[in-house]
Amino acid sequence: MKYLASFLIVTLAACSSVELPVERYYRLEPSAALAPDPIRAGILRVHDLQLGTALDSDRLLLQAGVRLEPRALARWVAPLDRLVTDAMVLGLSRARVCDLVKGSADAGPQTWSLHGRIVAFVEAVSDGGSQARVTLELWLERGDQLLFHDEFSCVEPLAESGSDQAVVALSRGLNQIVGRVVGRMRDMQLFAAAHAKKAARDVAGPSR
């Protein structure tokens, strides 16, 4: 009986020292704020991005070919469509090219409205290694006019597979897409036109 008691004590002590798996919650890493653009102008509204059914999970997803598997202990801190939409709003705001960047629920008018779908937001694994893949289908409207409609994709190689590394790379890929949207709008002279219109209105003064 004495030996049995000693064995149980040693066994329980060993079990108490074993680390149990811990569930982790992730957010997206925001982009850094830039200096205000000299021709900063216009109000951009970012509507809630639609999430594809295959990506509708509260866990980080691993993709291998056509197979998607959720990481057992890695969760998004909020629904993925909300996280990506919020990151787009913040990223475009921090680009400092618009007077204001608003979400879909914010009151007031807008110069442009951005809509879209999340096509891919996964860590893809293959024999060649792991990659973070981000693809957004986006379209920009001014009133009833469609200004552009395109897919924006970014692939970020991962030195090793893991939740922490994947979230950092997915965030980096999304921030690059934000930069490309800004670049597309700049190439189309949208900010310059809005700035010129605002300057002309300021010269004319308030309407009587």
PDB file of C-alpha atoms in Angstrom:
ATOM      1  CA  MET A   1       0.000   0.000   0.000  1.00  0.00           C
ATOM      2  CA  LYS A   2       2.897   2.303   0.882  1.00  0.00           C
ATOM      3  CA  TYR A   3       4.518   1.700  -2.538  1.00  0.00           C
ATOM      4  CA  LEU A   4       1.199   2.315  -4.329  1.00  0.00           C
ATOM      5  CA  ALA A   5       0.743   5.660  -2.558  1.00  0.00           C
ATOM      6  CA  SER A   6       4.274   6.721  -3.508  1.00  0.00           C
ATOM      7  CA  PHE A   7       3.666   5.707  -7.145  1.00  0.00           C
ATOM      8  CA  LEU A   8       0.445   7.765  -7.287  1.00  0.00           C
ATOM      9  CA  ILE A   9       2.171  10.834  -5.843  1.00  0.00           C
ATOM     10  CA  VAL A  10       4.994  10.627  -8.385  1.00  0.00           C
ATOM     11  CA  THR A  11       2.512  10.088 -11.244  1.00  0.00           C
ATOM     12  CA  LEU A  12       0.363  13.058 -10.226  1.00  0.00           C
ATOM     13  CA  ALA A  13       3.427  15.289  -9.890  1.00  0.00           C
ATOM     14  CA  ALA A  14       4.554  14.308 -13.404  1.00  0.00           C
ATOM     15  CA  CYS A  15       1.109  15.010 -14.861  1.00  0.00           C
ATOM     16  CA  SER A  16       0.930  18.441 -13.225  1.00  0.00           C
ATOM     17  CA  SER A  17       4.187  19.461 -14.918  1.00  0.00           C
ATOM     18  CA  VAL A  18       2.907  18.627 -18.425  1.00  0.00           C
ATOM     19  CA  GLU A  19       1.903  21.749 -20.422  1.00  0.00           C
ATOM     20  CA  LEU A  20      -1.584  21.501 -21.841  1.00  0.00           C
ATOM     21  CA  PRO A  21      -2.265  22.957 -25.321  1.00  0.00           C
ATOM     22  CA  VAL A  22      -3.481  26.563 -25.118  1.00  0.00           C
ATOM     23  CA  GLU A  23      -6.001  28.024 -27.542  1.00  0.00           C
ATOM     24  CA  ARG A  24      -4.732  31.246 -29.113  1.00  0.00           C
ATOM     25  CA  TYR A  25      -6.715  34.160 -30.540  1.00  0.00           C
ATOM     26  CA  TYR A  26      -5.409  36.293 -33.397  1.00  0.00           C
ATOM     27  CA  ARG A  27      -6.051  39.711 -34.884  1.00  0.00           C
ATOM     28  CA  LEU A  28      -4.579  41.216 -38.043  1.00  0.00           C
ATOM     29  CA  GLU A  29      -1.529  43.445 -37.737  1.00  0.00           C
ATOM     30  CA  PRO A  30      -2.432  46.989 -38.898  1.00  0.00           C
ATOM     31  CA  SER A  31      -0.372  48.970 -41.366  1.00  0.00           C
ATOM     32  CA  ALA A  32       1.738  51.934 -40.266  1.00  0.00           C
ATOM     33  CA  ALA A  33       0.404  55.464 -40.703  1.00  0.00           C
ATOM     34  CA  LEU A  34       1.966  57.479 -43.546  1.00  0.00           C
ATOM     35  CA  ALA A  35       2.509  61.211 -43.873  1.00  0.00           C
ATOM     36  CA  PRO A  36      -0.520  63.057 -45.320  1.00  0.00           C
ATOM     37  CA  ASP A  37      -0.510  63.266 -49.109  1.00  0.00           C
ATOM     38  CA  PRO A  38      -0.245  66.863 -50.437  1.00  0.00           C
ATOM     39  CA  ILE A  39      -3.337  66.323 -52.601  1.00  0.00           C
ATOM     40  CA  ARG A  40      -5.303  64.465 -49.954  1.00  0.00           C
ATOM     41  CA  ALA A  41      -8.992  64.719 -50.830  1.00  0.00           C
ATOM     42  CA  GLY A  42     -12.304  62.921 -51.058  1.00  0.00           C
ATOM     43  CA  ILE A  43     -14.330  60.654 -48.782  1.00  0.00           C
ATOM     44  CA  LEU A  44     -14.069  56.886 -49.275  1.00  0.00           C
ATOM     45  CA  ARG A  45     -16.639  54.475 -47.870  1.00  0.00           C
ATOM     46  CA  VAL A  46     -15.541  50.845 -47.455  1.00  0.00           C
ATOM     47  CA  HIS A  47     -18.526  48.509 -47.451  1.00  0.00           C
ATOM     48  CA  ASP A  48     -18.447  45.238 -45.516  1.00  0.00           C
ATOM     49  CA  LEU A  49     -16.519  42.639 -47.500  1.00  0.00           C
ATOM     50  CA  GLN A  50     -18.322  39.413 -48.336  1.00  0.00           C
ATOM     51  CA  LEU A  51     -16.743  36.159 -47.142  1.00  0.00           C
ATOM     52  CA  GLY A  52     -16.827  33.035 -49.310  1.00  0.00           C
ATOM     53  CA  THR A  53     -18.615  30.065 -47.734  1.00  0.00           C
ATOM     54  CA  ALA A  54     -15.470  27.920 -47.861  1.00  0.00           C
ATOM     55  CA  LEU A  55     -13.600  30.496 -45.748  1.00  0.00           C
ATOM     56  CA  ASP A  56     -16.398  30.987 -43.204  1.00  0.00           C
ATOM     57  CA  SER A  57     -14.569  29.696 -40.137  1.00  0.00           C
ATOM     58  CA  ASP A  58     -13.469  31.225 -36.833  1.00  0.00           C
ATOM     59  CA  ARG A  59     -10.176  29.317 -37.099  1.00  0.00           C
ATOM     60  CA  LEU A  60      -7.071  29.910 -39.181  1.00  0.00           C
ATOM     61  CA  LEU A  61      -7.239  27.724 -42.281  1.00  0.00           C
ATOM     62  CA  LEU A  62      -4.620  25.494 -43.871  1.00  0.00           C
ATOM     63  CA  GLN A  63      -5.079  24.759 -47.575  1.00  0.00           C
ATOM     64  CA  ALA A  64      -3.563  21.733 -49.282  1.00  0.00           C
ATOM     65  CA  GLY A  65      -4.823  21.545 -52.856  1.00  0.00           C
ATOM     66  CA  VAL A  66      -8.610  21.514 -52.654  1.00  0.00           C
ATOM     67  CA  ARG A  67      -8.590  20.525 -48.984  1.00  0.00           C
ATOM     68  CA  LEU A  68      -9.114  23.095 -46.223  1.00  0.00           C
ATOM     69  CA  GLU A  69      -8.337  22.237 -42.613  1.00  0.00           C
ATOM     70  CA  PRO A  70      -8.850  24.520 -39.591  1.00  0.00           C
ATOM     71  CA  ARG A  71      -6.000  24.843 -37.114  1.00  0.00           C
ATOM     72  CA  ALA A  72      -7.304  23.253 -33.921  1.00  0.00           C
ATOM     73  CA  LEU A  73      -5.963  25.820 -31.426  1.00  0.00           C
ATOM     74  CA  ALA A  74      -5.763  29.004 -33.533  1.00  0.00           C
ATOM     75  CA  ARG A  75      -8.866  31.209 -33.693  1.00  0.00           C
ATOM     76  CA  TRP A  76      -9.617  34.641 -35.090  1.00  0.00           C
ATOM     77  CA  VAL A  77     -10.604  37.045 -32.319  1.00  0.00           C
ATOM     78  CA  ALA A  78     -13.635  38.155 -34.402  1.00  0.00           C
ATOM     79  CA  PRO A  79     -15.369  37.003 -37.627  1.00  0.00           C
ATOM     80  CA  LEU A  80     -12.839  37.074 -40.466  1.00  0.00           C
ATOM     81  CA  ASP A  81     -14.940  39.316 -42.734  1.00  0.00           C
ATOM     82  CA  ARG A  82     -15.090  41.923 -39.952  1.00  0.00           C
ATOM     83  CA  LEU A  83     -11.351  41.711 -39.302  1.00  0.00           C
ATOM     84  CA  VAL A  84     -10.453  42.118 -42.986  1.00  0.00           C
ATOM     85  CA  THR A  85     -12.981  44.944 -43.502  1.00  0.00           C
ATOM     86  CA  ASP A  86     -11.726  46.801 -40.416  1.00  0.00           C
ATOM     87  CA  ALA A  87      -8.119  46.343 -41.570  1.00  0.00           C
ATOM     88  CA  MET A  88      -9.034  47.767 -44.998  1.00  0.00           C
ATOM     89  CA  VAL A  89     -10.732  50.803 -43.422  1.00  0.00           C
ATOM     90  CA  LEU A  90      -7.800  51.452 -41.083  1.00  0.00           C
ATOM     91  CA  GLY A  91      -5.177  50.795 -43.769  1.00  0.00           C
ATOM     92  CA  LEU A  92      -6.811  53.145 -46.263  1.00  0.00           C
ATOM     93  CA  SER A  93      -7.252  55.767 -43.555  1.00  0.00           C
ATOM     94  CA  ARG A  94      -3.592  55.492 -42.538  1.00  0.00           C
ATOM     95  CA  ALA A  95      -2.535  55.894 -46.163  1.00  0.00           C
ATOM     96  CA  ARG A  96      -3.605  59.544 -45.675  1.00  0.00           C
ATOM     97  CA  VAL A  97      -4.783  60.041 -49.260  1.00  0.00           C
ATOM     98  CA  CYS A  98      -8.450  60.716 -48.420  1.00  0.00           C
ATOM     99  CA  ASP A  99      -9.969  63.386 -46.225  1.00  0.00           C
ATOM    100  CA  LEU A 100     -11.941  60.604 -44.542  1.00  0.00           C
ATOM    101  CA  VAL A 101     -12.356  56.829 -44.806  1.00  0.00           C
ATOM    102  CA  LYS A 102     -15.674  55.523 -43.463  1.00  0.00           C
ATOM    103  CA  GLY A 103     -17.246  52.159 -42.780  1.00  0.00           C
ATOM    104  CA  SER A 104     -20.554  51.007 -44.187  1.00  0.00           C
ATOM    105  CA  ALA A 105     -22.529  52.113 -41.090  1.00  0.00           C
ATOM    106  CA  ASP A 106     -21.065  55.630 -40.874  1.00  0.00           C
ATOM    107  CA  ALA A 107     -23.471  58.449 -41.706  1.00  0.00           C
ATOM    108  CA  GLY A 108     -22.986  61.081 -44.370  1.00  0.00           C
ATOM    109  CA  PRO A 109     -22.069  61.243 -48.063  1.00  0.00           C
ATOM    110  CA  GLN A 110     -19.041  59.797 -49.838  1.00  0.00           C
ATOM    111  CA  THR A 111     -17.020  60.518 -52.955  1.00  0.00           C
ATOM    112  CA  TRP A 112     -16.307  56.860 -53.698  1.00  0.00           C
ATOM    113  CA  SER A 113     -17.521  53.506 -52.344  1.00  0.00           C
ATOM    114  CA  LEU A 114     -15.403  50.357 -52.241  1.00  0.00           C
ATOM    115  CA  HIS A 115     -17.051  46.923 -52.326  1.00  0.00           C
ATOM    116  CA  GLY A 116     -15.609  43.437 -52.442  1.00  0.00           C
ATOM    117  CA  ARG A 117     -15.291  39.756 -51.597  1.00  0.00           C
ATOM    118  CA  ILE A 118     -12.635  37.786 -49.729  1.00  0.00           C
ATOM    119  CA  VAL A 119     -11.614  35.090 -52.210  1.00  0.00           C
ATOM    120  CA  ALA A 120      -8.605  33.633 -50.370  1.00  0.00           C
ATOM    121  CA  PHE A 121      -7.184  34.169 -46.874  1.00  0.00           C
ATOM    122  CA  VAL A 122      -5.264  31.015 -45.996  1.00  0.00           C
ATOM    123  CA  GLU A 123      -1.931  29.418 -45.319  1.00  0.00           C
ATOM    124  CA  ALA A 124      -1.291  27.145 -48.315  1.00  0.00           C
ATOM    125  CA  VAL A 125       0.970  24.147 -47.743  1.00  0.00           C
ATOM    126  CA  SER A 126       2.653  21.976 -50.358  1.00  0.00           C
ATOM    127  CA  ASP A 127       5.853  19.994 -50.914  1.00  0.00           C
ATOM    128  CA  GLY A 128       7.517  23.269 -51.864  1.00  0.00           C
ATOM    129  CA  GLY A 129       6.753  24.878 -48.490  1.00  0.00           C
ATOM    130  CA  SER A 130       4.130  27.153 -46.987  1.00  0.00           C
ATOM    131  CA  GLN A 131       2.691  30.442 -48.250  1.00  0.00           C
ATOM    132  CA  ALA A 132       0.212  32.985 -46.978  1.00  0.00           C
ATOM    133  CA  ARG A 133      -2.288  33.705 -49.750  1.00  0.00           C
ATOM    134  CA  VAL A 134      -4.594  36.718 -49.802  1.00  0.00           C
ATOM    135  CA  THR A 135      -6.960  37.447 -52.694  1.00  0.00           C
ATOM    136  CA  LEU A 136      -9.672  40.100 -52.697  1.00  0.00           C
ATOM    137  CA  GLU A 137     -12.132  40.864 -55.481  1.00  0.00           C
ATOM    138  CA  LEU A 138     -12.712  44.617 -55.252  1.00  0.00           C
ATOM    139  CA  TRP A 139     -14.719  47.200 -57.162  1.00  0.00           C
ATOM    140  CA  LEU A 140     -14.840  50.965 -56.741  1.00  0.00           C
ATOM    141  CA  GLU A 141     -17.886  53.079 -57.554  1.00  0.00           C
ATOM    142  CA  ARG A 142     -18.590  56.790 -57.804  1.00  0.00           C
ATOM    143  CA  GLY A 143     -22.339  57.121 -57.641  1.00  0.00           C
ATOM    144  CA  ASP A 144     -23.668  54.769 -60.323  1.00  0.00           C
ATOM    145  CA  GLN A 145     -20.348  54.723 -62.213  1.00  0.00           C
ATOM    146  CA  LEU A 146     -18.048  51.702 -61.925  1.00  0.00           C
ATOM    147  CA  LEU A 147     -14.475  53.003 -61.766  1.00  0.00           C
ATOM    148  CA  PHE A 148     -12.657  49.662 -61.570  1.00  0.00           C
ATOM    149  CA  HIS A 149     -13.303  46.001 -60.856  1.00  0.00           C
ATOM    150  CA  ASP A 150     -10.361  43.660 -60.323  1.00  0.00           C
ATOM    151  CA  GLU A 151      -8.814  40.880 -58.251  1.00  0.00           C
ATOM    152  CA  PHE A 152      -5.914  41.861 -56.018  1.00  0.00           C
ATOM    153  CA  SER A 153      -3.688  38.992 -54.873  1.00  0.00           C
ATOM    154  CA  CYS A 154      -0.596  38.669 -52.732  1.00  0.00           C
ATOM    155  CA  VAL A 155       1.486  35.584 -51.877  1.00  0.00           C
ATOM    156  CA  GLU A 156       3.924  35.720 -48.954  1.00  0.00           C
ATOM    157  CA  PRO A 157       6.366  32.800 -48.495  1.00  0.00           C
ATOM    158  CA  LEU A 158       6.712  31.438 -44.957  1.00  0.00           C
ATOM    159  CA  ALA A 159      10.070  30.326 -43.574  1.00  0.00           C
ATOM    160  CA  GLU A 160       8.162  27.762 -41.507  1.00  0.00           C
ATOM    161  CA  SER A 161       4.544  26.756 -41.055  1.00  0.00           C
ATOM    162  CA  GLY A 162       2.859  28.124 -37.948  1.00  0.00           C
ATOM    163  CA  SER A 163      -0.059  30.236 -36.786  1.00  0.00           C
ATOM    164  CA  ASP A 164       2.014  33.224 -35.629  1.00  0.00           C
ATOM    165  CA  GLN A 165       4.010  33.315 -38.870  1.00  0.00           C
ATOM    166  CA  ALA A 166       0.876  32.883 -41.000  1.00  0.00           C
ATOM    167  CA  VAL A 167      -0.992  35.779 -39.333  1.00  0.00           C
ATOM    168  CA  VAL A 168       1.980  38.130 -39.757  1.00  0.00           C
ATOM    169  CA  ALA A 169       2.293  37.163 -43.439  1.00  0.00           C
ATOM    170  CA  LEU A 170      -1.474  37.397 -44.069  1.00  0.00           C
ATOM    171  CA  SER A 171      -1.471  40.868 -42.491  1.00  0.00           C
ATOM    172  CA  ARG A 172       1.466  41.899 -44.660  1.00  0.00           C
ATOM    173  CA  GLY A 173      -0.278  40.617 -47.775  1.00  0.00           C
ATOM    174  CA  LEU A 174      -3.489  42.485 -46.941  1.00  0.00           C
ATOM    175  CA  ASN A 175      -1.555  45.705 -46.317  1.00  0.00           C
ATOM    176  CA  GLN A 176       0.122  45.319 -49.706  1.00  0.00           C
ATOM    177  CA  ILE A 177      -3.303  45.045 -51.334  1.00  0.00           C
ATOM    178  CA  VAL A 178      -4.363  48.249 -49.552  1.00  0.00           C
ATOM    179  CA  GLY A 179      -1.318  49.915 -51.091  1.00  0.00           C
ATOM    180  CA  ARG A 180      -2.264  48.641 -54.545  1.00  0.00           C
ATOM    181  CA  VAL A 181      -5.799  50.003 -54.206  1.00  0.00           C
ATOM    182  CA  VAL A 182      -4.356  53.398 -53.289  1.00  0.00           C
ATOM    183  CA  GLY A 183      -1.970  53.145 -56.243  1.00  0.00           C
ATOM    184  CA  ARG A 184      -4.820  52.294 -58.630  1.00  0.00           C
ATOM    185  CA  MET A 185      -6.861  55.281 -57.428  1.00  0.00           C
ATOM    186  CA  ARG A 186      -3.816  57.525 -57.716  1.00  0.00           C
ATOM    187  CA  ASP A 187      -3.070  56.306 -61.273  1.00  0.00           C
ATOM    188  CA  MET A 188      -6.656  57.133 -62.196  1.00  0.00           C
ATOM    189  CA  GLN A 189      -6.112  60.707 -60.914  1.00  0.00           C
ATOM    190  CA  LEU A 190      -9.054  60.346 -58.521  1.00  0.00           C
ATOM    191  CA  PHE A 191      -7.402  62.146 -55.626  1.00  0.00           C
ATOM    192  CA  ALA A 192      -6.081  64.909 -57.903  1.00  0.00           C
ATOM    193  CA  ALA A 193      -9.548  65.496 -59.369  1.00  0.00           C
ATOM    194  CA  ALA A 194     -11.179  65.558 -55.922  1.00  0.00           C
ATOM    195  CA  HIS A 195      -8.461  67.921 -54.640  1.00  0.00           C
ATOM    196  CA  ALA A 196      -8.932  70.283 -57.600  1.00  0.00           C
ATOM    197  CA  LYS A 197     -12.684  70.289 -57.054  1.00  0.00           C
ATOM    198  CA  LYS A 198     -12.238  71.054 -53.351  1.00  0.00           C
ATOM    199  CA  ALA A 199      -9.743  73.857 -54.128  1.00  0.00           C
ATOM    200  CA  ALA A 200     -12.149  75.420 -56.639  1.00  0.00           C
ATOM    201  CA  ARG A 201     -14.939  75.254 -54.079  1.00  0.00           C
ATOM    202  CA  ASP A 202     -12.737  76.915 -51.453  1.00  0.00           C
ATOM    203  CA  VAL A 203     -11.858  79.746 -53.888  1.00  0.00           C
ATOM    204  CA  ALA A 204     -15.514  80.283 -54.785  1.00  0.00           C
ATOM    205  CA  GLY A 205     -16.436  80.502 -51.099  1.00  0.00           C
ATOM    206  CA  PRO A 206     -19.706  79.405 -49.483  1.00  0.00           C
ATOM    207  CA  SER A 207     -22.766  79.323 -51.689  1.00  0.00           C
ATOM    208  CA  ARG A 208     -25.346  82.008 -50.975  1.00  0.00           C
TER     209      ARG A 208
END
